Coordinates of C-alpha atoms in Angstrom, one line a residue:
X1 CA -40.2 8.2 30.5
X2 CA -43.4 7.4 32.4
X3 CA -44.5 7.4 36.1
X4 CA -43.9 3.6 36.1
X5 CA -40.1 4.2 35.5
X6 CA -39.9 5.6 39.1
X7 CA -37.8 3.4 41.4
X8 CA -34.3 2.5 42.6
X9 CA -31.6 2.0 40.2
X10 CA -28.0 0.9 40.3
X11 CA -25.3 0.0 37.8
X12 CA -23.2 -3.3 37.8
X13 CA -20.1 -4.1 35.9
X14 CA -18.0 -7.3 35.9
X15 CA -15.1 -8.8 34.1
X16 CA -15.8 -11.4 31.4
X17 CA -14.8 -14.3 33.8
X18 CA -16.8 -12.6 36.6
X19 CA -13.9 -12.7 38.8
X20 CA -14.4 -9.0 39.7
X21 CA -17.7 -7.5 40.1
X22 CA -18.6 -3.9 41.1
X23 CA -21.9 -2.4 41.8
X24 CA -22.8 1.4 42.3
X25 CA -24.8 2.7 45.1
X26 CA -28.6 2.8 44.7
X27 CA -30.1 5.9 43.1
X28 CA -33.8 6.7 43.6
X29 CA -35.4 8.2 40.5
X30 CA -38.9 9.8 40.8
X31 CA -40.7 10.6 37.7
X32 CA -43.4 13.4 38.1
X33 CA -46.0 14.8 35.7
X34 CA -45.3 18.1 34.1
X35 CA -48.0 20.5 35.5
X36 CA -50.9 21.4 33.1
X37 CA -50.6 25.0 31.9
X38 CA -51.4 27.2 28.9
X39 CA -54.9 25.9 28.5
X40 CA -56.6 27.6 25.5
X41 CA -60.0 27.3 23.9
X42 CA -60.7 27.6 20.2
X43 CA -64.1 28.0 18.4
X44 CA -65.4 27.1 15.0
X45 CA -66.7 29.4 13.7
X46 CA -64.0 31.5 14.9
X47 CA -64.8 34.1 17.8
X48 CA -67.7 32.0 19.1
X49 CA -70.3 33.9 17.0
X50 CA -72.9 31.5 15.5
X51 CA -76.2 31.8 13.8
X52 CA -79.1 30.1 15.6
X53 CA -79.5 26.6 14.4
X54 CA -76.0 26.4 13.1
X55 CA -73.2 24.2 14.6
X56 CA -70.7 25.5 17.1
X57 CA -67.5 23.3 18.0
X58 CA -65.3 24.4 20.9
X59 CA -61.8 22.8 21.2
X60 CA -59.6 22.7 24.3
X61 CA -55.8 22.3 24.3
X62 CA -52.8 22.6 26.6
X63 CA -49.4 24.1 25.9
X64 CA -47.7 22.0 28.6
X65 CA -48.5 19.0 30.7
X66 CA -48.1 15.3 30.8
X67 CA -51.0 13.0 31.0
X68 CA -53.2 11.3 30.7
X69 CA -55.1 14.5 30.2
X70 CA -58.8 14.8 30.8
X71 CA -61.0 17.9 29.8
X72 CA -64.3 19.2 31.2
X73 CA -66.6 22.0 29.7
X74 CA -68.4 24.6 31.8
X75 CA -70.8 27.4 31.2
X76 CA -71.3 30.7 33.1
X77 CA -69.2 29.5 36.0
X78 CA -71.2 26.4 36.7
X79 CA -69.2 23.8 38.7
X80 CA -71.0 20.8 37.0
X81 CA -69.5 20.0 33.7
X82 CA -71.6 20.3 30.5
X83 CA -69.5 17.5 29.0
X84 CA -66.0 15.9 29.1
X85 CA -63.4 15.4 26.2
X86 CA -61.3 17.8 24.2
X87 CA -64.3 19.0 22.1
X88 CA -67.7 20.4 22.9
X89 CA -70.2 20.6 20.2
X90 CA -73.6 22.5 19.9
X91 CA -75.2 20.8 16.7
X92 CA -78.0 23.5 16.4
X93 CA -77.1 26.4 18.7
X94 CA -80.1 28.2 20.3
X95 CA -80.2 31.7 21.9
X96 CA -80.2 30.2 25.3
X97 CA -76.7 28.6 24.5
X98 CA -75.2 32.0 24.5
X99 CA -72.8 33.1 27.4
X100 CA -69.4 32.4 28.8
X101 CA -67.7 29.0 28.3
X102 CA -64.4 27.7 29.5
X103 CA -62.7 24.2 29.6
X104 CA -60.7 22.7 32.5
X105 CA -57.7 20.5 31.9
X106 CA -56.3 18.1 34.4
X107 CA -53.7 15.4 34.5
X108 CA -54.7 14.1 37.9
X109 CA -52.1 16.1 39.8
X110 CA -52.7 19.6 38.5
X111 CA -55.7 21.5 36.9
X112 CA -55.9 24.6 34.9
X113 CA -58.7 26.6 33.3
X114 CA -58.8 28.2 29.9
X115 CA -59.7 31.9 29.6
X116 CA -63.5 32.3 29.1
X117 CA -64.9 32.7 25.7
X118 CA -68.1 34.6 25.1
X119 CA -70.5 32.6 22.7
X120 CA -73.1 34.8 20.9
X121 CA -76.0 33.2 19.1
X122 CA -77.5 35.4 16.5

């Protein structure tokens, strides 16, 4: 079921000869998105600890929520996103990349944040 299935529905029945025809009252069906919840962040390598110059990949996922879903990445509480999409990659992590990261997931109706992850660059 999708949002486009919202509307007014009725049921009609008739005899084979169409001599008797009956129709139910209209029923309004409204399909709503399931709110986004249970946003989580995973890191590779696990724990968000990476050696300078190595690759770090962060992934964002949701436990519940119907879409379409979109994701944004944030560092140190910055409102401006670093990137969008379910993954964020630092190809060659630098000491300046250390800090708190979180992802935000939205389906256009609701928004939820992951818990922060402390990234350490050794």
